[in-house]
Amino acid sequence: MGTILHSPTFSLQGKQAFCTILYTALVIMEYKPSEFEAKWKRYWEENQVYQVSNQSDRPKFYVLDMFPYPSGAGLHVGHPLGYIASDIFARYKRLQGFNVLHPMGYDAFGLPAEQYAIQTGVHPAKSTAENIDRYRGQMDNLGFSFDWNREVRTCDPQYYRWTQWIFLQLFGHYYDNQANTARPISALEAHFAKQGTTGLAAACSEDLSFSAAEWQAKTAKERSDILMNYRLAYRKETYVNWCEELGTVLANDEVKDGVSERGGYPVERRPMLQWSLRITAYADRMLRDLDELEFSEAMKKMQSNWIGRSEGAQLFFSIAGSDAQIEIFTTRPDTIFGATYMVLAPEHDLVPLLTTPEQKAAVDAYLTYVKTRSERDRMSDVKEVTGAFLGTYAINPFTESPIPVWIGEYVLKDYGTGAIMAVPSDDDRDFAFATKFGLEIIDVVDKTNYPGSTRHDKEGLMINSGFLDGMEVPAAIELMLQEIEKRGLGKRKVNFKIRDAIYSRQRYWGEPFPIIYDPEGVAHPMPLAELPLELPELENFQPASGGVSPLARAADWVELPNGWRRETDTMPGFAGSSWYFLRYMDPHNTEAFASKAALEYWREVDLYVGGTEHAVGHLMYSRFWHKFLFDLGYVPTKEPYRKLINQGMIQGVIENIYLQKERLTDGRNRFVCATLVATEEAKGIEFTKIPVFVDYVTDYGLPGSYLGLDGIAKFTAWRPEYADAVFETAQGAISAGKFNGTGTPRLVTQSEVGKMSKSKYNVINPDDVVSQYGADCFRMYEMFLGPIEQAKPWDTKGIDGVNKFLRRFWGLFTNNQGELSLSEATPTRDEFKVLHQTIKGIAEDIERFSFNTCVSKFMIATNELQKLSCNKRDILREMVILLAPFAPFTSEELWHQLGESGSVHQARFPELNEDYLKESIIQYPISINGKVRTTVDLPADASNDALQAAALALEPIQRWIDGKEVVKVIVVPQRMINIVVKG
RNA sequence: GCCCGGGUGGUGGAAUAGGUAGACACGCAGGACUUAAAAUCCUGUGGCCAGCAACGGCCGUGCGGGUUCGAUUCCCGCUCCGGGCACCA
């Protein structure tokens, strides 16, 4: 330890000059991060500085980043924002003596790699591996403290073996609503064999009812179908966006206005037999357990809205002249006397049965129309109501009047029961529908006592409602629920908005299902010992005909010798990411996804950092899987993530230039300066904006950004199709590189803020910033930009400030010849004060994830130490440790310059001594009626009376209170004094 | 439409428990060093008013109210921006 020199035995009393031993090395120390970054990267790697053991007597702490999808565009400056924050936190926790698990990996299955393969023929495994290498290099450049021995890749068979394993567990279990836990399917079979469905409380797709004898009499195929109704991973018909032209299924966001975004081909809703996960079984627990999580309130709200729990009644309406019944769910059973018609989802099973011959033509026409409507369209067009009458009547169970049955796209097949009783007087959509189609409207709630109350609010007095008349709505709801159960018309029910997760994808680049089908089509799990089921090699990644996965092409793989067939769909993106944090705990285990011991030691993620865009997708699915694994006893905690921090998106600047839509008469294209567009448009000329590479733009992101002659040359080199285009600027026109005007031409660009993306040509690579300023400067600058959760566009305007700070900090260690120069003298009280203020500030700010203020506290400390000309080893050594989480390279270099051994990242966080922070004098602001009029220095331990007296005696205060009455004086010790005057 | 954020100097932002609004930076202006530039250092910098100057005054955290001795902070209403959800029965 380098502290011996100032230990009491060595410190000389008396003259400072004598005890100051100047320690001057002859090395010239200039701050050049590029000269030591590589050295320390190697050192950390060789000494396994960041390797974490599962055996430790230190307390554990688990800091996790949402792992990235390795895209072809590489990491951009937005990605590291969260990684830097989590790295700072992880390093801080290590300095505090925690055994910190801080791993990184790749969410490596996904559509872009497959799309790329279709276009270029490059195997997704190859392009993915290359992208991963690039990401790794970029991350290494930033000095993260990941334990790379624990890296996971979801596309690695040794990883997805366990994804498949978990899927088979889901397949092999059902949810017991009474015991509130998952139980093996064998237990369900035993229950059926013994007592049929009697006494069963299981989560299911459809309520079934049969006796033990009936169960015994069923064939294997029938039994398998029944069990599917209960499995947590099950197969059923679900609707997909099918695009015939592209021969593939599209995601909701790939469909715009009913046509494919790519190519604009028609898209139709088509039913398909697909795997789903019964996440709804866990809805209630996922909602309840949100309470104990340290997520932002907004995040919790988003999740609970997504789960969307509502209490109400399940009700059956009978049909005039039919045995069929329509099952509905309503949260407003009180309004049933106002139910004047019913609406089914167009896809509802009863539609064919309930359509009368007279109405068939109209209904068919409507169904054809609905098919072309994406789910998104159906949900977003609020103004226009559409529907068709089936010709049949249902009976309102309370009024006993016949009410017409309609279909309408505003009723969704997958929500509730896919059917509603319509109460036009109490629901806006029903009202619009009834008005349009001339259906009866009966007022049932009198809201005259509730001014400002809308149709939706559950308040008012019941009218026209038989036995409910005169009751307040809440009481009426309760009485009606009792009445419904008494009359056997239905029962109380809790409904969830959340739907089961569709788990099939007709794609190549995903986990294959470890499922085989016998000749009857019954799904069987593969033996666990045979996992992983690896993806077969393929040459052609195009979807196979008929909406079947590309895997169907691999006949050898699909067809088994015994005549059975493999499932050819693959799993979705969220499969691998739903449990990856568990694999990091024990990544090389071949016997289990992680050992019991590892799971018991690391338990859960203490801090999870990632973007809000995963609020409902990834976070919901992984919470669901975790709870399932908890039920099975595989994990020790019921929630995976203790605390969640959402980093804001770093947006990019998109620079566009205006291209005239119509070519000139000579066939050339014409671009026009943004300043000229308005006048041109006034002439009726139309333009499209096309994005250009931001690198070509001078002053990009600033008002008046433009392409100069040079920029235009780069642009035409990049896009040769515009080589002969005319570029018109306010100064004159440029064509073929020649400028015919006077002055300097500026083709002013149009700038907007948006996502950083390859297609907008605005991706900023952190490598470029690092090579210019160094990794530490980049890290601290990203933190300095503002609060971590805030979204902001990337700009480097302030980066010089951080760079300057690092050089100044470095400068504390050197004399003006640039030589290392340290003093072994005992620091002064002022110097200690600066140090301890910093220790306190940094620790507090890190704990509250306020990294931007940390940076400014470092700046303040450095400025003050510079003013004090402090080069005392005892101060600087501790400052280096404080800085280490933020600037790992610079602090490691300085640590070794200090002559310390080992890594600064294995040092201990300095201890705070509050004594140095005590102030003897406090500067008090003195205000009159809340307005500060002057300040005065007063002893910190002065009594309130003394403070008051001192304040009143001040000359400026005397002037203010002269001739007025002092009503009272408020003294807040250590803070301020306020004098209240009147007159 | 509903829910959740947010609006502070020319710019990014700070103010942690209702107590000196604008910390720390960027930018800008002036100065020192230099043959010069870069780098570095120093000074000033919310707006308006007054003044030779010192000392000042008024306004000011999206807008309008309120609570309070005192409000960027709490409450009510509005507005704009961002995000999420959405014929959710």
Tab-separated table of N, CA and C in Angstrom, chain A residues 441-561:
chain	number	residue	atom	x	y	z
A	441	ILE	N	-83.135	1.928	-28.571
A	441	ILE	CA	-82.308	2.422	-27.470
A	441	ILE	C	-83.195	2.649	-26.255
A	442	ILE	N	-82.897	1.967	-25.154
A	442	ILE	CA	-83.669	2.153	-23.925
A	442	ILE	C	-82.758	2.700	-22.839
A	443	ASP	N	-83.126	3.861	-22.285
A	443	ASP	CA	-82.308	4.412	-21.199
A	443	ASP	C	-82.503	3.600	-19.935
A	444	VAL	N	-81.403	3.181	-19.322
A	444	VAL	CA	-81.535	2.418	-18.082
A	444	VAL	C	-80.853	3.080	-16.888
A	445	VAL	N	-79.996	4.077	-17.157
A	445	VAL	CA	-79.318	4.751	-16.040
A	445	VAL	C	-79.609	6.244	-16.130
A	446	ASP	N	-80.176	6.764	-15.053
A	446	ASP	CA	-80.462	8.194	-14.986
A	446	ASP	C	-79.266	8.889	-14.342
A	447	LYS	N	-78.608	9.755	-15.113
A	447	LYS	CA	-77.377	10.376	-14.608
A	447	LYS	C	-77.582	11.835	-14.217
A	448	THR	N	-78.856	12.254	-14.058
A	448	THR	CA	-79.088	13.678	-13.773
A	448	THR	C	-78.420	14.126	-12.482
A	449	ASN	N	-78.223	13.172	-11.534
A	449	ASN	CA	-77.562	13.545	-10.280
A	449	ASN	C	-76.049	13.578	-10.411
A	450	TYR	N	-75.565	13.178	-11.565
A	450	TYR	CA	-74.107	13.124	-11.763
A	450	TYR	C	-73.700	13.949	-12.981
A	451	PRO	N	-73.720	15.259	-12.826
A	451	PRO	CA	-73.339	16.082	-13.978
A	451	PRO	C	-71.895	15.786	-14.373
A	452	GLY	N	-71.640	15.767	-15.656
A	452	GLY	CA	-70.275	15.516	-16.111
A	452	GLY	C	-69.951	14.046	-16.239
A	453	SER	N	-70.856	13.208	-15.804
A	453	SER	CA	-70.642	11.765	-15.878
A	453	SER	C	-70.852	11.291	-17.316
A	454	THR	N	-69.974	10.421	-17.805
A	454	THR	CA	-70.107	9.927	-19.178
A	454	THR	C	-70.802	8.574	-19.187
A	455	ARG	N	-71.117	8.092	-20.376
A	455	ARG	CA	-71.783	6.798	-20.498
A	455	ARG	C	-71.013	5.701	-19.770
A	456	HIS	N	-69.684	5.850	-19.786
A	456	HIS	CA	-68.861	4.783	-19.261
A	456	HIS	C	-68.794	4.723	-17.739
A	457	ASP	N	-69.052	5.855	-17.076
A	457	ASP	CA	-68.884	5.870	-15.627
A	457	ASP	C	-69.949	5.029	-14.939
A	458	LYS	N	-69.474	4.274	-13.952
A	458	LYS	CA	-70.417	3.389	-13.256
A	458	LYS	C	-71.127	4.150	-12.140
A	459	GLU	N	-71.996	5.096	-12.531
A	459	GLU	CA	-72.760	5.827	-11.526
A	459	GLU	C	-74.090	6.281	-12.116
A	460	GLY	N	-75.059	6.468	-11.238
A	460	GLY	CA	-76.375	6.870	-11.700
A	460	GLY	C	-77.456	6.057	-10.999
A	461	LEU	N	-78.694	6.370	-11.391
A	461	LEU	CA	-79.856	5.728	-10.766
A	461	LEU	C	-80.536	4.850	-11.812
A	462	MET	N	-80.864	3.609	-11.460
A	462	MET	CA	-81.441	2.685	-12.435
A	462	MET	C	-82.893	3.074	-12.752
A	463	ILE	N	-83.228	3.044	-14.053
A	463	ILE	CA	-84.613	3.266	-14.498
A	463	ILE	C	-84.957	2.235	-15.569
A	464	ASN	N	-86.213	2.080	-15.833
A	464	ASN	CA	-86.687	1.134	-16.861
A	464	ASN	C	-86.082	-0.252	-16.694
A	465	SER	N	-85.775	-0.632	-15.432
A	465	SER	CA	-85.047	-1.872	-15.229
A	465	SER	C	-85.701	-2.783	-14.208
A	466	GLY	N	-87.017	-2.854	-14.246
A	466	GLY	CA	-87.734	-3.793	-13.402
A	466	GLY	C	-87.347	-3.678	-11.946
A	467	PHE	N	-86.886	-4.793	-11.391
A	467	PHE	CA	-86.601	-4.833	-9.950
A	467	PHE	C	-85.391	-3.990	-9.533
A	468	LEU	N	-84.631	-3.487	-10.538
A	468	LEU	CA	-83.469	-2.668	-10.187
A	468	LEU	C	-83.806	-1.192	-10.057
A	469	ASP	N	-85.012	-0.807	-10.503
A	469	ASP	CA	-85.362	0.617	-10.546
A	469	ASP	C	-85.131	1.309	-9.208
A	470	GLY	N	-84.503	2.484	-9.309
A	470	GLY	CA	-84.293	3.282	-8.113
A	470	GLY	C	-83.000	2.989	-7.399
A	471	MET	N	-82.271	1.950	-7.833
A	471	MET	CA	-81.014	1.609	-7.151
A	471	MET	C	-79.856	2.383	-7.782
A	472	GLU	N	-78.809	2.597	-6.979
A	472	GLU	CA	-77.568	3.159	-7.505
A	472	GLU	C	-76.835	2.059	-8.275
A	473	VAL	N	-76.074	2.460	-9.285
A	473	VAL	CA	-75.430	1.493	-10.164
A	473	VAL	C	-74.627	0.401	-9.424
A	474	PRO	N	-73.714	0.776	-8.507
A	474	PRO	CA	-72.910	-0.279	-7.876
A	474	PRO	C	-73.772	-1.327	-7.163
A	475	ALA	N	-74.820	-0.865	-6.482
A	475	ALA	CA	-75.692	-1.802	-5.777
A	475	ALA	C	-76.450	-2.662	-6.775
A	476	ALA	N	-76.858	-2.041	-7.887
A	476	ALA	CA	-77.589	-2.764	-8.921
A	476	ALA	C	-76.728	-3.867	-9.535
A	477	ILE	N	-75.447	-3.555	-9.734
A	477	ILE	CA	-74.540	-4.560	-10.294
A	477	ILE	C	-74.508	-5.770	-9.375
A	478	GLU	N	-74.353	-5.503	-8.080
A	478	GLU	CA	-74.251	-6.595	-7.125
A	478	GLU	C	-75.547	-7.424	-7.082
A	479	LEU	N	-76.690	-6.745	-7.046
A	479	LEU	CA	-77.967	-7.464	-6.973
A	479	LEU	C	-78.177	-8.299	-8.233
A	480	MET	N	-77.815	-7.730	-9.378
A	480	MET	CA	-77.986	-8.425	-10.636
A	480	MET	C	-77.117	-9.683	-10.695
A	481	LEU	N	-75.881	-9.562	-10.179
A	481	LEU	CA	-74.987	-10.727	-10.163
A	481	LEU	C	-75.621	-11.864	-9.363
A	482	GLN	N	-76.190	-11.497	-8.220
A	482	GLN	CA	-76.840	-12.514	-7.385
A	482	GLN	C	-78.015	-13.142	-8.125
A	483	GLU	N	-78.780	-12.271	-8.797
A	483	GLU	CA	-79.977	-12.730	-9.501
A	483	GLU	C	-79.610	-13.684	-10.642
A	484	ILE	N	-78.523	-13.322	-11.381
A	484	ILE	CA	-78.079	-14.157	-12.499
A	484	ILE	C	-77.699	-15.543	-12.001
A	485	GLU	N	-76.985	-15.594	-10.872
A	485	GLU	CA	-76.566	-16.888	-10.339
A	485	GLU	C	-77.777	-17.662	-9.806
A	486	LYS	N	-78.716	-16.923	-9.185
A	486	LYS	CA	-79.902	-17.567	-8.626
A	486	LYS	C	-80.729	-18.210	-9.731
A	487	ARG	N	-80.877	-17.485	-10.837
A	487	ARG	CA	-81.696	-18.003	-11.934
A	487	ARG	C	-80.928	-18.970	-12.834
A	488	GLY	N	-79.651	-19.170	-12.542
A	488	GLY	CA	-78.860	-20.103	-13.343
A	488	GLY	C	-78.596	-19.613	-14.756
A	489	LEU	N	-78.566	-18.298	-14.944
A	489	LEU	CA	-78.334	-17.747	-16.289
A	489	LEU	C	-76.845	-17.593	-16.590
A	490	GLY	N	-76.068	-17.698	-15.533
A	490	GLY	CA	-74.630	-17.509	-15.705
A	490	GLY	C	-74.000	-17.398	-14.342
A	491	LYS	N	-72.782	-16.833	-14.285
A	491	LYS	CA	-72.126	-16.678	-12.983
A	491	LYS	C	-71.157	-15.502	-13.000
A	492	ARG	N	-70.724	-15.155	-11.790
A	492	ARG	CA	-69.686	-14.132	-11.661
A	492	ARG	C	-68.432	-14.626	-12.353
A	493	LYS	N	-67.723	-13.704	-12.975
A	493	LYS	CA	-66.491	-14.130	-13.628
A	493	LYS	C	-65.495	-12.981	-13.688
A	494	VAL	N	-64.232	-13.357	-13.566
A	494	VAL	CA	-63.171	-12.375	-13.755
A	494	VAL	C	-62.637	-12.571	-15.159
A	495	ASN	N	-62.570	-11.507	-15.907
A	495	ASN	CA	-62.083	-11.601	-17.275
A	495	ASN	C	-60.781	-10.828	-17.408
A	496	PHE	N	-59.915	-11.291	-18.288
A	496	PHE	CA	-58.654	-10.597	-18.537
A	496	PHE	C	-58.559	-10.171	-19.978
A	497	LYS	N	-58.005	-9.007	-20.157
A	497	LYS	CA	-57.787	-8.493	-21.493
A	497	LYS	C	-56.641	-9.245	-22.171
A	498	ILE	N	-55.663	-9.621	-21.361
A	498	ILE	CA	-54.499	-10.318	-21.901
A	498	ILE	C	-54.948	-11.604	-22.598
A	499	ARG	N	-54.318	-11.895	-23.718
A	499	ARG	CA	-54.653	-13.111	-24.452
A	499	ARG	C	-53.492	-14.083	-24.373
A	500	ASP	N	-53.777	-15.338	-24.626
A	500	ASP	CA	-52.704	-16.302	-24.657
A	500	ASP	C	-51.735	-15.917	-25.765
A	501	ALA	N	-50.460	-16.217	-25.522
A	501	ALA	CA	-49.421	-15.793	-26.448
A	501	ALA	C	-49.262	-16.795	-27.579
A	502	ILE	N	-49.394	-16.308	-28.801
A	502	ILE	CA	-49.184	-17.210	-29.944
A	502	ILE	C	-47.687	-17.514	-30.036
A	503	TYR	N	-47.373	-18.795	-30.101
A	503	TYR	CA	-46.001	-19.236	-29.918
A	503	TYR	C	-45.411	-19.875	-31.174
A	504	SER	N	-46.170	-19.887	-32.268
A	504	SER	CA	-45.661	-20.488	-33.503
A	504	SER	C	-45.224	-19.406	-34.470
A	505	ARG	N	-44.142	-19.658	-35.177
A	505	ARG	CA	-43.733	-18.764	-36.261
A	505	ARG	C	-43.426	-19.635	-37.467
A	506	GLN	N	-43.849	-19.173	-38.634
A	506	GLN	CA	-43.570	-19.947	-39.838
A	506	GLN	C	-42.252	-19.427	-40.422
A	507	ARG	N	-41.181	-19.669	-39.652
A	507	ARG	CA	-39.875	-19.135	-40.005
A	507	ARG	C	-38.817	-20.206	-39.839
A	508	TYR	N	-37.636	-19.907	-40.372
A	508	TYR	CA	-36.512	-20.829	-40.217
A	508	TYR	C	-35.694	-20.508	-38.969
A	509	TRP	N	-35.341	-19.258	-38.791
A	509	TRP	CA	-34.330	-18.887	-37.805
A	509	TRP	C	-34.911	-18.724	-36.403
A	510	GLY	N	-35.263	-19.861	-35.816
A	510	GLY	CA	-35.806	-19.875	-34.463
A	510	GLY	C	-35.634	-21.282	-33.905
A	511	GLU	N	-36.018	-21.465	-32.644
A	511	GLU	CA	-35.878	-22.780	-32.041
A	511	GLU	C	-36.904	-23.736	-32.622
A	512	PRO	N	-36.479	-24.934	-33.085
A	512	PRO	CA	-37.455	-25.921	-33.537
A	512	PRO	C	-38.242	-26.467	-32.337
A	513	PHE	N	-39.483	-26.822	-32.582
A	513	PHE	CA	-40.290	-27.428	-31.522
A	513	PHE	C	-39.887	-28.888	-31.320
A	514	PRO	N	-39.639	-29.294	-30.116
A	514	PRO	CA	-39.313	-30.705	-29.867
A	514	PRO	C	-40.585	-31.549	-29.799
A	515	ILE	N	-41.362	-31.460	-30.870
A	515	ILE	CA	-42.679	-32.120	-30.910
A	515	ILE	C	-42.744	-32.967	-32.169
A	516	ILE	N	-43.260	-34.182	-32.027
A	516	ILE	CA	-43.491	-35.018	-33.211
A	516	ILE	C	-44.956	-35.459	-33.237
A	517	TYR	N	-45.463	-35.621	-34.443
A	517	TYR	CA	-46.870	-35.987	-34.604
A	517	TYR	C	-46.971	-37.420	-35.111
A	518	ASP	N	-47.873	-38.164	-34.499
A	518	ASP	CA	-48.100	-39.514	-35.002
A	518	ASP	C	-49.030	-39.420	-36.204
A	519	PRO	N	-49.271	-40.532	-36.894
A	519	PRO	CA	-50.072	-40.451	-38.122
A	519	PRO	C	-51.478	-39.889	-37.902
A	520	GLU	N	-51.973	-39.979	-36.678
A	520	GLU	CA	-53.302	-39.403	-36.390
A	520	GLU	C	-53.232	-37.902	-36.122
A	521	GLY	N	-52.024	-37.393	-36.079
A	521	GLY	CA	-51.880	-35.961	-35.825
A	521	GLY	C	-51.788	-35.612	-34.355
A	522	VAL	N	-51.607	-36.611	-33.492
A	522	VAL	CA	-51.481	-36.334	-32.071
A	522	VAL	C	-50.051	-35.884	-31.778
A	523	ALA	N	-49.947	-34.769	-31.030
A	523	ALA	CA	-48.628	-34.223	-30.714
A	523	ALA	C	-47.998	-34.978	-29.552
A	524	HIS	N	-46.732	-35.377	-29.751
A	524	HIS	CA	-45.998	-36.056	-28.680
A	524	HIS	C	-44.718	-35.289	-28.395
A	525	PRO	N	-44.329	-35.212	-27.135
A	525	PRO	CA	-43.054	-34.555	-26.820
A	525	PRO	C	-41.886	-35.463	-27.191
A	526	MET	N	-40.801	-34.868	-27.615
A	526	MET	CA	-39.592	-35.669	-27.830
A	526	MET	C	-39.028	-36.052	-26.475
A	527	PRO	N	-38.363	-37.188	-26.382
A	527	PRO	CA	-37.728	-37.532	-25.095
A	527	PRO	C	-36.702	-36.462	-24.715
A	528	LEU	N	-36.708	-36.088	-23.434
A	528	LEU	CA	-35.808	-35.015	-22.987
A	528	LEU	C	-34.356	-35.337	-23.298
A	529	ALA	N	-34.022	-36.607	-23.246
A	529	ALA	CA	-32.629	-37.010	-23.466
A	529	ALA	C	-32.176	-36.706	-24.888
A	530	GLU	N	-33.120	-36.569	-25.810
A	530	GLU	CA	-32.739	-36.327	-27.203
A	530	GLU	C	-32.562	-34.839	-27.529
A	531	LEU	N	-32.789	-33.987	-26.540
A	531	LEU	CA	-32.588	-32.559	-26.785
A	531	LEU	C	-31.096	-32.247	-26.818
A	532	PRO	N	-30.627	-31.260	-27.527
A	532	PRO	CA	-31.430	-30.350	-28.335
A	532	PRO	C	-31.834	-30.956	-29.683
A	533	LEU	N	-32.981	-30.532	-30.156
A	533	LEU	CA	-33.358	-30.825	-31.535
A	533	LEU	C	-32.813	-29.668	-32.363
A	534	GLU	N	-31.783	-29.973	-33.145
A	534	GLU	CA	-31.107	-28.887	-33.871
A	534	GLU	C	-31.814	-28.539	-35.166
A	535	LEU	N	-31.648	-27.312	-35.569
A	535	LEU	CA	-32.181	-26.854	-36.852
A	535	LEU	C	-31.469	-27.597	-37.976
A	536	PRO	N	-32.211	-28.062	-38.962
A	536	PRO	CA	-31.555	-28.706	-40.097
A	536	PRO	C	-30.888	-27.663	-40.988
A	537	GLU	N	-29.899	-28.071	-41.739
A	537	GLU	CA	-29.286	-27.175	-42.719
A	537	GLU	C	-30.272	-26.915	-43.840
A	538	LEU	N	-30.297	-25.721	-44.359
A	538	LEU	CA	-31.171	-25.405	-45.491
A	538	LEU	C	-30.399	-24.528	-46.459
A	539	GLU	N	-30.750	-24.615	-47.700
A	539	GLU	CA	-30.143	-23.750	-48.718
A	539	GLU	C	-31.064	-22.563	-48.990
A	540	ASN	N	-32.342	-22.883	-48.979
A	540	ASN	CA	-33.350	-21.909	-49.366
A	540	ASN	C	-34.186	-21.542	-48.147
A	541	PHE	N	-34.212	-20.254	-47.809
A	541	PHE	CA	-34.908	-19.859	-46.595
A	541	PHE	C	-36.262	-19.233	-46.867
A	542	GLN	N	-36.657	-19.253	-48.139
A	542	GLN	CA	-37.988	-18.751	-48.498
A	542	GLN	C	-39.030	-19.605	-47.790
A	543	PRO	N	-40.151	-18.995	-47.413
A	543	PRO	CA	-41.230	-19.804	-46.847
A	543	PRO	C	-41.694	-20.842	-47.866
A	544	ALA	N	-42.041	-22.017	-47.376
A	544	ALA	CA	-42.564	-23.043	-48.276
A	544	ALA	C	-44.000	-22.695	-48.624
A	545	SER	N	-44.554	-23.327	-49.637
A	545	SER	CA	-45.891	-22.955	-50.097
A	545	SER	C	-46.953	-23.242	-49.040
A	546	GLY	N	-48.007	-22.470	-49.083
A	546	GLY	CA	-49.156	-22.703	-48.210
A	546	GLY	C	-48.947	-22.229	-46.783
A	547	GLY	N	-48.073	-21.234	-46.595
A	547	GLY	CA	-47.905	-20.674	-45.261
A	547	GLY	C	-47.235	-21.635	-44.303
A	548	VAL	N	-46.402	-22.511	-44.842
A	548	VAL	CA	-45.708	-23.457	-43.991
A	548	VAL	C	-44.275	-22.970	-43.809
A	549	SER	N	-43.743	-23.280	-42.666
A	549	SER	CA	-42.382	-22.847	-42.356
A	549	SER	C	-41.377	-23.392	-43.361
A	550	PRO	N	-40.290	-22.678	-43.593
A	550	PRO	CA	-39.236	-23.181	-44.489
A	550	PRO	C	-38.721	-24.553	-44.063
A	551	LEU	N	-38.867	-24.859	-42.787
A	551	LEU	CA	-38.380	-26.159	-42.312
A	551	LEU	C	-39.059	-27.321	-43.025
A	552	ALA	N	-40.275	-27.075	-43.543
A	552	ALA	CA	-41.001	-28.141	-44.228
A	552	ALA	C	-40.236	-28.632	-45.454
A	553	ARG	N	-39.325	-27.796	-45.963
A	553	ARG	CA	-38.506	-28.209	-47.105
A	553	ARG	C	-37.528	-29.319	-46.747
A	554	ALA	N	-37.143	-29.374	-45.486
A	554	ALA	CA	-36.144	-30.361	-45.082
A	554	ALA	C	-36.824	-31.699	-44.847
A	555	ALA	N	-37.202	-32.342	-45.928
A	555	ALA	CA	-38.008	-33.566	-45.852
A	555	ALA	C	-37.337	-34.628	-44.980
A	556	ASP	N	-36.032	-34.787	-45.122
A	556	ASP	CA	-35.309	-35.807	-44.347
A	556	ASP	C	-35.430	-35.579	-42.855
A	557	TRP	N	-35.507	-34.332	-42.536
A	557	TRP	CA	-35.564	-33.969	-41.133
A	557	TRP	C	-36.991	-34.109	-40.607
A	558	VAL	N	-37.950	-33.728	-41.438
A	558	VAL	CA	-39.355	-33.708	-41.013
A	558	VAL	C	-39.928	-35.123	-40.908
A	559	GLU	N	-39.674	-35.922	-41.931
A	559	GLU	CA	-40.257	-37.265	-41.983
A	559	GLU	C	-39.385	-38.226	-41.180
A	560	LEU	N	-40.003	-38.860	-40.200
A	560	LEU	CA	-39.236	-39.809	-39.393
A	560	LEU	C	-39.454	-41.218	-39.948
A	561	PRO	N	-38.491	-42.107	-39.718
A	561	PRO	CA	-38.577	-43.459	-40.297
A	561	PRO	C	-39.889	-44.187	-39.942
